[in-house]
Amino acid sequence: MSREQQVLDRIERIRRRKPVIREELITLAHGAGGKATQTLIEAVFLEAFRNPLLAPLDDGALLRIEDGQLAFTTDSYVVSPLFFPGGDIGDLAVNGTVNDLAMCGARPAHLSAGFILEEGFPVADLRRITDSMAAAAAAAEVTIVTGDTKVVQRGKADGCYITTAGVGLVEQPVTLSAARARPGDAVIVSGPIGEHGAAIMLARGDFDIEAPITSDTAPLHGIVSELLKALPQHVRALRDATRGGVATVLNEVARASEVAVVLREDQIPVRPEVTGVCELLGLDPLYVACEGRFVAVVDGEHAGQALETLRSHPLGADAAIVGTVADAPAGLVLLRTAFGGTRVVDVLVGDPLPRIC
């Protein structure tokens, strides 16, 4: 057995261990979308609430009703800063919830919005956030139909947190799951990656760096609907690449389907300014969050049609086929580098950019 195979086998054995949370206190890493988050979810929440609807750990749950299926999702938003180039916590909350429903193959319909406000938070800022939410909801053709508000003492929060839930109707006969990828499938990203995380990082002002980067936050249900109409039986999985970025999403697919995902570095779309910022700070754009991009795994024989469909939509003009699905090494994501080498793209323990959504 080669040394490379020994390493891969060891990684696989470690990954198959039952998740155990060893920390006594919650850290920022537990909310970053990486290994610490996965362990927290599986060892605490899934262990406590396990049921067939929750077990897939998809972007939402599919609920059967008399005439079809409803998709149901929930999310919380603690982004810092609240206002950033290209958006704010308000439209991020609406778009993020809409996108989770879209990844289930649903047409978003109704949302709820819960606000946790800190004593002393400016009413003008709250109006700015709610106006942004209203505009985003109108653009996505959804309605915010219920909500809640709580206020905590000064210093017990960070201005404003938002929790949402959303329901949508699954109108097309599709089956989407991270467990449906097959060898020969193509991996497509809907556009340049890493823009939201980079925009948030610069907006915090922690680094003396200026770059014309804005968040890519956008509702994705329109472009997803076009893709599913064009290829209703040939789209295997959809994931929006938020916390943990494209790398984490593809690791979820590789593990759930017990396949390998092989990426080509020279095919991954990243804008030069995002590449520059990531290089300066030692970050890999594959791990940097998006809020208006998604990953699609499609039947390889129909990859060209899928790409053409995405590129015909304004949000998919720069879509690209970035890799393929292989049978081995199962459960891993590999990157063929521009220099001809290969490296494993694993899930990070935490995230160098906490609180990006």
Short mmCIF file of C-alpha atoms in Angstrom, two decimals:
data_model
loop_
_atom_site.label_atom_id
_atom_site.label_comp_id
_atom_site.label_asym_id
_atom_site.label_seq_id
_atom_site.Cartn_x
_atom_site.Cartn_y
_atom_site.Cartn_z
CA MET A 1 0.00 0.00 0.00
CA SER A 2 1.37 3.41 -0.99
CA ARG A 3 2.03 6.12 1.59
CA GLU A 4 -0.63 8.29 -0.08
CA GLN A 5 -3.22 5.53 0.31
CA GLN A 6 -2.25 5.05 3.95
CA VAL A 7 -2.85 8.75 4.60
CA LEU A 8 -6.22 8.66 2.81
CA ASP A 9 -7.29 5.58 4.77
CA ARG A 10 -6.34 7.26 8.04
CA ILE A 11 -8.36 10.35 7.15
CA GLU A 12 -11.34 8.14 6.34
CA ARG A 13 -11.10 6.25 9.66
CA ILE A 14 -11.00 9.50 11.60
CA ARG A 15 -13.97 10.91 9.70
CA ARG A 16 -16.09 7.84 10.47
CA ARG A 17 -15.68 8.19 14.22
CA LYS A 18 -18.79 9.19 16.12
CA PRO A 19 -18.70 12.98 16.66
CA VAL A 20 -17.83 13.96 20.21
CA ILE A 21 -17.74 17.54 21.45
CA ARG A 22 -14.76 17.76 23.77
CA GLU A 23 -14.88 21.46 24.66
CA GLU A 24 -16.66 22.52 27.83
CA LEU A 25 -17.44 25.99 26.48
CA ILE A 26 -18.79 27.18 23.13
CA THR A 27 -16.25 29.04 20.97
CA LEU A 28 -16.58 31.15 17.83
CA ALA A 29 -15.35 28.14 15.86
CA HIS A 30 -18.58 26.32 16.71
CA GLY A 31 -20.50 28.84 14.60
CA ALA A 32 -18.09 29.11 11.69
CA GLY A 33 -19.44 26.33 9.48
CA GLY A 34 -16.36 24.08 9.69
CA LYS A 35 -15.51 20.89 11.57
CA ALA A 36 -16.32 22.40 14.96
CA THR A 37 -19.79 23.36 13.71
CA GLN A 38 -20.40 19.91 12.24
CA THR A 39 -19.36 18.26 15.50
CA LEU A 40 -21.63 20.55 17.53
CA ILE A 41 -24.59 19.87 15.26
CA GLU A 42 -24.14 16.11 15.14
CA ALA A 43 -23.06 15.52 18.75
CA VAL A 44 -25.54 17.87 20.44
CA PHE A 45 -28.45 18.96 18.25
CA LEU A 46 -28.86 15.92 16.02
CA GLU A 47 -28.37 13.63 19.01
CA ALA A 48 -31.17 15.42 20.88
CA PHE A 49 -33.62 16.02 18.03
CA ARG A 50 -32.91 13.13 15.64
CA ASN A 51 -35.74 12.32 13.24
CA PRO A 52 -36.00 11.41 9.54
CA LEU A 53 -36.68 15.00 8.43
CA LEU A 54 -33.71 16.44 10.30
CA ALA A 55 -31.22 13.62 9.67
CA PRO A 56 -30.14 14.70 6.14
CA LEU A 57 -29.02 18.08 7.56
CA ASP A 58 -30.06 19.81 4.33
CA ASP A 59 -30.71 23.54 3.92
CA GLY A 60 -34.35 22.90 4.81
CA ALA A 61 -36.85 20.15 5.54
CA LEU A 62 -39.33 18.84 2.99
CA LEU A 63 -42.82 18.43 4.48
CA ARG A 64 -45.44 16.40 2.64
CA ILE A 65 -48.88 17.94 2.26
CA GLU A 66 -51.95 16.64 0.49
CA ASP A 67 -51.13 18.09 -2.91
CA GLY A 68 -47.34 18.12 -2.83
CA GLN A 69 -44.44 19.26 -0.68
CA LEU A 70 -43.53 22.30 1.36
CA ALA A 71 -39.95 23.31 2.11
CA PHE A 72 -39.32 24.78 5.56
CA THR A 73 -36.12 26.45 6.76
CA THR A 74 -34.82 28.69 9.53
CA ASP A 75 -31.72 30.82 9.98
CA SER A 76 -30.14 33.42 12.26
CA TYR A 77 -28.06 36.47 11.35
CA VAL A 78 -25.38 38.03 13.52
CA VAL A 79 -23.20 39.61 10.83
CA SER A 80 -20.71 42.26 11.91
CA PRO A 81 -20.79 45.03 10.82
CA LEU A 82 -24.52 45.40 10.32
CA PHE A 83 -24.00 47.54 7.20
CA PHE A 84 -21.43 46.64 4.56
CA PRO A 85 -20.71 47.31 0.86
CA GLY A 86 -23.48 45.71 -1.17
CA GLY A 87 -25.96 45.10 1.63
CA ASP A 88 -26.80 44.90 5.32
CA ILE A 89 -28.13 42.43 7.85
CA GLY A 90 -31.68 43.06 6.64
CA ASP A 91 -31.43 42.05 2.99
CA LEU A 92 -28.93 39.35 3.98
CA ALA A 93 -31.58 37.79 6.24
CA VAL A 94 -34.21 37.78 3.52
CA ASN A 95 -31.93 36.58 0.74
CA GLY A 96 -30.33 33.91 2.91
CA THR A 97 -33.70 32.43 3.84
CA VAL A 98 -34.96 32.61 0.27
CA ASN A 99 -31.80 30.85 -0.91
CA ASP A 100 -32.11 28.01 1.59
CA LEU A 101 -35.59 27.33 0.23
CA ALA A 102 -34.31 27.54 -3.33
CA MET A 103 -31.65 24.91 -2.58
CA CYS A 104 -34.54 22.59 -1.66
CA GLY A 105 -36.05 23.16 -5.10
CA ALA A 106 -38.86 25.30 -3.69
CA ARG A 107 -40.46 28.58 -4.70
CA PRO A 108 -40.18 30.80 -1.59
CA ALA A 109 -43.47 32.22 -0.38
CA HIS A 110 -43.59 33.46 3.21
CA LEU A 111 -41.05 34.42 5.88
CA SER A 112 -41.02 35.22 9.58
CA ALA A 113 -38.61 37.66 11.20
CA GLY A 114 -37.58 37.80 14.85
CA PHE A 115 -35.46 40.71 16.15
CA ILE A 116 -33.23 40.78 19.21
CA LEU A 117 -32.34 44.41 19.81
CA GLU A 118 -29.87 45.90 22.23
CA GLU A 119 -30.92 48.74 24.49
CA GLY A 120 -29.63 51.96 22.93
CA PHE A 121 -29.73 50.73 19.35
CA PRO A 122 -30.59 53.69 17.06
CA VAL A 123 -34.13 53.64 15.72
CA ALA A 124 -32.82 55.16 12.47
CA ASP A 125 -30.60 52.12 11.97
CA LEU A 126 -33.51 49.79 12.70
CA ARG A 127 -35.65 51.59 10.10
CA ARG A 128 -32.79 51.29 7.60
CA ILE A 129 -32.64 47.53 8.23
CA THR A 130 -36.40 46.99 7.97
CA ASP A 131 -36.59 49.10 4.80
CA SER A 132 -33.85 46.93 3.33
CA MET A 133 -35.73 43.78 4.31
CA ALA A 134 -38.92 45.08 2.76
CA ALA A 135 -37.15 45.88 -0.51
CA ALA A 136 -35.44 42.46 -0.60
CA ALA A 137 -38.72 40.69 0.12
CA ALA A 138 -40.44 42.59 -2.68
CA ALA A 139 -37.62 41.75 -5.09
CA ALA A 140 -37.84 38.06 -4.16
CA GLU A 141 -41.66 38.12 -4.31
CA VAL A 142 -42.08 36.87 -0.74
CA THR A 143 -44.00 38.31 2.19
CA ILE A 144 -42.91 38.66 5.82
CA VAL A 145 -46.08 37.48 7.57
CA THR A 146 -45.18 37.16 11.25
CA GLY A 147 -42.43 38.02 13.69
CA ASP A 148 -41.28 38.82 17.19
CA THR A 149 -39.18 41.45 18.97
CA LYS A 150 -37.12 41.25 22.14
CA VAL A 151 -34.89 43.94 23.72
CA VAL A 152 -31.94 43.08 25.97
CA GLN A 153 -29.88 45.29 28.26
CA ARG A 154 -27.12 47.47 26.89
CA GLY A 155 -23.97 45.41 26.43
CA LYS A 156 -25.86 42.08 26.25
CA ALA A 157 -26.01 41.97 22.44
CA ASP A 158 -24.33 43.66 19.50
CA GLY A 159 -26.99 46.04 18.24
CA CYS A 160 -29.31 43.79 16.27
CA TYR A 161 -29.66 40.07 15.61
CA ILE A 162 -32.31 38.63 13.27
CA THR A 163 -33.82 35.14 13.15
CA THR A 164 -35.92 34.11 10.19
CA ALA A 165 -37.96 31.15 9.04
CA GLY A 166 -39.35 30.51 5.60
CA VAL A 167 -41.75 28.25 3.75
CA GLY A 168 -41.94 27.56 0.04
CA LEU A 169 -43.74 25.26 -2.35
CA VAL A 170 -41.90 22.54 -4.26
CA GLU A 171 -43.55 22.88 -7.66
CA GLN A 172 -41.27 20.72 -9.81
CA PRO A 173 -40.77 16.94 -9.60
CA VAL A 174 -37.15 17.04 -8.47
CA THR A 175 -35.15 15.14 -5.87
CA LEU A 176 -32.20 17.10 -4.54
CA SER A 177 -29.77 15.78 -1.97
CA ALA A 178 -26.09 15.90 -1.16
CA ALA A 179 -26.27 12.09 -1.12
CA ARG A 180 -27.21 11.83 -4.82
CA ALA A 181 -23.87 12.67 -6.47
CA ARG A 182 -22.54 9.96 -8.79
CA PRO A 183 -19.16 9.36 -10.49
CA GLY A 184 -19.15 11.23 -13.79
CA ASP A 185 -21.27 14.12 -12.51
CA ALA A 186 -20.11 17.69 -13.07
CA VAL A 187 -19.66 20.33 -10.36
CA ILE A 188 -20.74 23.85 -11.31
CA VAL A 189 -20.53 27.13 -9.41
CA SER A 190 -22.97 29.86 -10.41
CA GLY A 191 -20.41 32.70 -10.34
CA PRO A 192 -17.22 34.13 -8.81
CA ILE A 193 -16.70 33.01 -5.22
CA GLY A 194 -15.60 34.66 -1.98
CA GLU A 195 -17.03 38.14 -2.51
CA HIS A 196 -19.30 38.35 0.52
CA GLY A 197 -16.67 37.17 3.00
CA ALA A 198 -14.06 39.50 1.51
CA ALA A 199 -16.46 42.46 1.63
CA ILE A 200 -17.28 41.82 5.30
CA MET A 201 -13.61 41.45 6.18
CA LEU A 202 -12.71 44.80 4.61
CA ALA A 203 -15.78 46.54 6.06
CA ARG A 204 -14.59 45.71 9.59
CA GLY A 205 -11.57 47.94 9.06
CA ASP A 206 -9.20 45.60 10.88
CA PHE A 207 -6.76 45.71 7.97
CA ASP A 208 -5.32 48.69 6.14
CA ILE A 209 -6.60 47.36 2.80
CA GLU A 210 -8.92 49.00 0.31
CA ALA A 211 -10.47 47.15 -2.63
CA PRO A 212 -13.65 47.61 -4.71
CA ILE A 213 -15.36 44.49 -3.34
CA THR A 214 -19.07 44.33 -2.57
CA SER A 215 -21.13 41.51 -1.12
CA ASP A 216 -22.76 39.20 -3.65
CA THR A 217 -25.93 38.87 -1.55
CA ALA A 218 -28.85 38.11 -3.88
CA PRO A 219 -31.96 35.91 -4.08
CA LEU A 220 -31.19 32.75 -6.05
CA HIS A 221 -34.62 31.18 -6.52
CA GLY A 222 -35.05 32.65 -10.01
CA ILE A 223 -31.85 31.21 -11.48
CA VAL A 224 -32.40 27.91 -9.65
CA SER A 225 -35.92 27.66 -11.07
CA GLU A 226 -34.58 28.11 -14.59
CA LEU A 227 -32.01 25.37 -14.04
CA LEU A 228 -34.57 22.93 -12.66
CA LYS A 229 -37.01 23.64 -15.49
CA ALA A 230 -34.30 22.94 -18.05
CA LEU A 231 -32.99 19.78 -16.36
CA PRO A 232 -35.58 18.51 -13.86
CA GLN A 233 -34.19 14.97 -13.73
CA HIS A 234 -30.49 15.71 -14.06
CA VAL A 235 -29.69 18.06 -11.16
CA ARG A 236 -28.45 15.95 -8.25
CA ALA A 237 -27.75 18.51 -5.55
CA LEU A 238 -27.80 22.25 -4.86
CA ARG A 239 -25.99 24.07 -2.06
CA ASP A 240 -25.51 27.78 -1.39
CA ALA A 241 -21.88 28.33 -0.44
CA THR A 242 -22.23 30.43 2.71
CA ARG A 243 -20.20 29.76 5.89
CA GLY A 244 -17.18 27.65 5.05
CA GLY A 245 -17.47 28.46 1.34
CA VAL A 246 -17.40 26.12 -1.64
CA ALA A 247 -14.87 23.82 0.03
CA THR A 248 -17.18 22.96 2.93
CA VAL A 249 -20.20 22.46 0.67
CA LEU A 250 -18.32 20.01 -1.54
CA ASN A 251 -17.00 18.09 1.45
CA GLU A 252 -20.61 17.63 2.56
CA VAL A 253 -21.45 16.22 -0.88
CA ALA A 254 -18.41 13.93 -0.96
CA ARG A 255 -19.18 12.50 2.48
CA ALA A 256 -22.93 12.12 1.97
CA SER A 257 -22.56 10.42 -1.43
CA GLU A 258 -19.38 8.50 -0.55
CA VAL A 259 -17.64 9.81 -3.67
CA ALA A 260 -14.63 11.98 -4.45
CA VAL A 261 -14.95 15.51 -5.80
CA VAL A 262 -12.05 16.58 -7.99
CA LEU A 263 -11.66 20.33 -8.61
CA ARG A 264 -9.51 22.12 -11.16
CA GLU A 265 -7.94 25.24 -9.68
CA ASP A 266 -7.67 26.99 -13.05
CA GLN A 267 -11.43 26.65 -13.62
CA ILE A 268 -12.61 28.20 -10.34
CA PRO A 269 -13.93 31.75 -10.92
CA VAL A 270 -12.49 34.28 -8.48
CA ARG A 271 -12.36 38.01 -9.19
CA PRO A 272 -8.81 39.46 -9.17
CA GLU A 273 -9.54 41.83 -6.29
CA VAL A 274 -10.80 38.93 -4.12
CA THR A 275 -7.74 36.87 -5.06
CA GLY A 276 -5.49 39.80 -4.11
CA VAL A 277 -7.10 40.32 -0.71
CA CYS A 278 -7.02 36.59 0.06
CA GLU A 279 -3.35 36.35 -0.90
CA LEU A 280 -2.46 39.31 1.32
CA LEU A 281 -4.22 37.74 4.30
CA GLY A 282 -3.27 34.13 3.67
CA LEU A 283 -6.82 32.97 2.92
CA ASP A 284 -8.06 30.43 0.39
CA PRO A 285 -11.07 31.74 -1.59
CA LEU A 286 -12.54 28.21 -1.55
CA TYR A 287 -13.28 28.72 2.16
CA VAL A 288 -14.54 32.31 1.93
CA ALA A 289 -18.31 32.75 2.14
CA CYS A 290 -20.68 33.68 -0.66
CA GLU A 291 -24.27 34.91 -0.23
CA GLY A 292 -25.38 34.97 -3.85
CA ARG A 293 -23.66 31.90 -5.33
CA PHE A 294 -24.50 28.23 -5.28
CA VAL A 295 -22.95 24.92 -6.18
CA ALA A 296 -24.81 22.52 -8.46
CA VAL A 297 -23.96 18.87 -9.00
CA VAL A 298 -25.45 17.75 -12.31
CA ASP A 299 -25.34 14.69 -14.55
CA GLY A 300 -22.09 15.02 -16.50
CA GLU A 301 -23.80 14.33 -19.83
CA HIS A 302 -25.96 17.42 -19.31
CA ALA A 303 -23.29 19.74 -17.86
CA GLY A 304 -23.09 21.84 -21.03
CA GLN A 305 -26.83 22.49 -21.06
CA ALA A 306 -26.77 23.32 -17.34
CA LEU A 307 -23.94 25.80 -17.85
CA GLU A 308 -25.71 27.43 -20.79
CA THR A 309 -28.90 27.77 -18.74
CA LEU A 310 -27.08 29.40 -15.82
CA ARG A 311 -25.14 31.79 -18.03
CA SER A 312 -28.37 32.99 -19.64
CA HIS A 313 -29.45 34.43 -16.27
CA PRO A 314 -27.95 37.70 -14.99
CA LEU A 315 -26.81 36.06 -11.73
CA GLY A 316 -25.08 33.23 -13.61
CA ALA A 317 -23.21 35.09 -16.34
CA ASP A 318 -19.86 33.88 -14.96
CA ALA A 319 -20.93 30.35 -14.03
CA ALA A 320 -18.28 27.70 -14.55
CA ILE A 321 -17.75 23.95 -14.46
CA VAL A 322 -15.10 23.61 -11.77
CA GLY A 323 -14.75 19.87 -11.32
CA THR A 324 -16.10 16.36 -11.57
CA VAL A 325 -17.25 13.57 -9.30
CA ALA A 326 -15.11 10.41 -9.12
CA ASP A 327 -15.53 7.13 -7.27
CA ALA A 328 -12.33 7.38 -5.19
CA PRO A 329 -10.96 8.38 -2.78
CA ALA A 330 -14.47 8.34 -1.33
CA GLY A 331 -15.41 11.16 1.00
CA LEU A 332 -12.63 13.53 -0.04
CA VAL A 333 -12.34 16.70 -2.10
CA LEU A 334 -9.17 17.01 -4.18
CA LEU A 335 -7.79 20.05 -5.99
CA ARG A 336 -5.72 19.76 -9.15
CA THR A 337 -3.51 22.81 -8.78
CA ALA A 338 -2.39 25.16 -11.52
CA PHE A 339 1.14 23.75 -11.06
CA GLY A 340 0.06 20.18 -11.80
CA GLY A 341 -0.05 18.90 -8.24
CA THR A 342 -2.92 17.59 -6.15
CA ARG A 343 -3.95 18.47 -2.61
CA VAL A 344 -6.76 17.52 -0.28
CA VAL A 345 -9.32 20.26 0.35
CA ASP A 346 -10.51 19.42 3.86
CA VAL A 347 -13.03 21.16 6.08
CA LEU A 348 -11.48 23.77 8.36
CA VAL A 349 -11.91 23.38 12.11
CA GLY A 350 -13.12 26.97 12.45
CA ASP A 351 -13.20 29.97 10.19
CA PRO A 352 -10.79 32.91 9.86
CA LEU A 353 -13.83 35.12 9.26
CA PRO A 354 -16.40 34.63 12.05
CA ARG A 355 -19.82 36.32 11.98
CA ILE A 356 -20.01 36.82 8.22
CA CYS A 357 -23.78 36.14 8.14
#
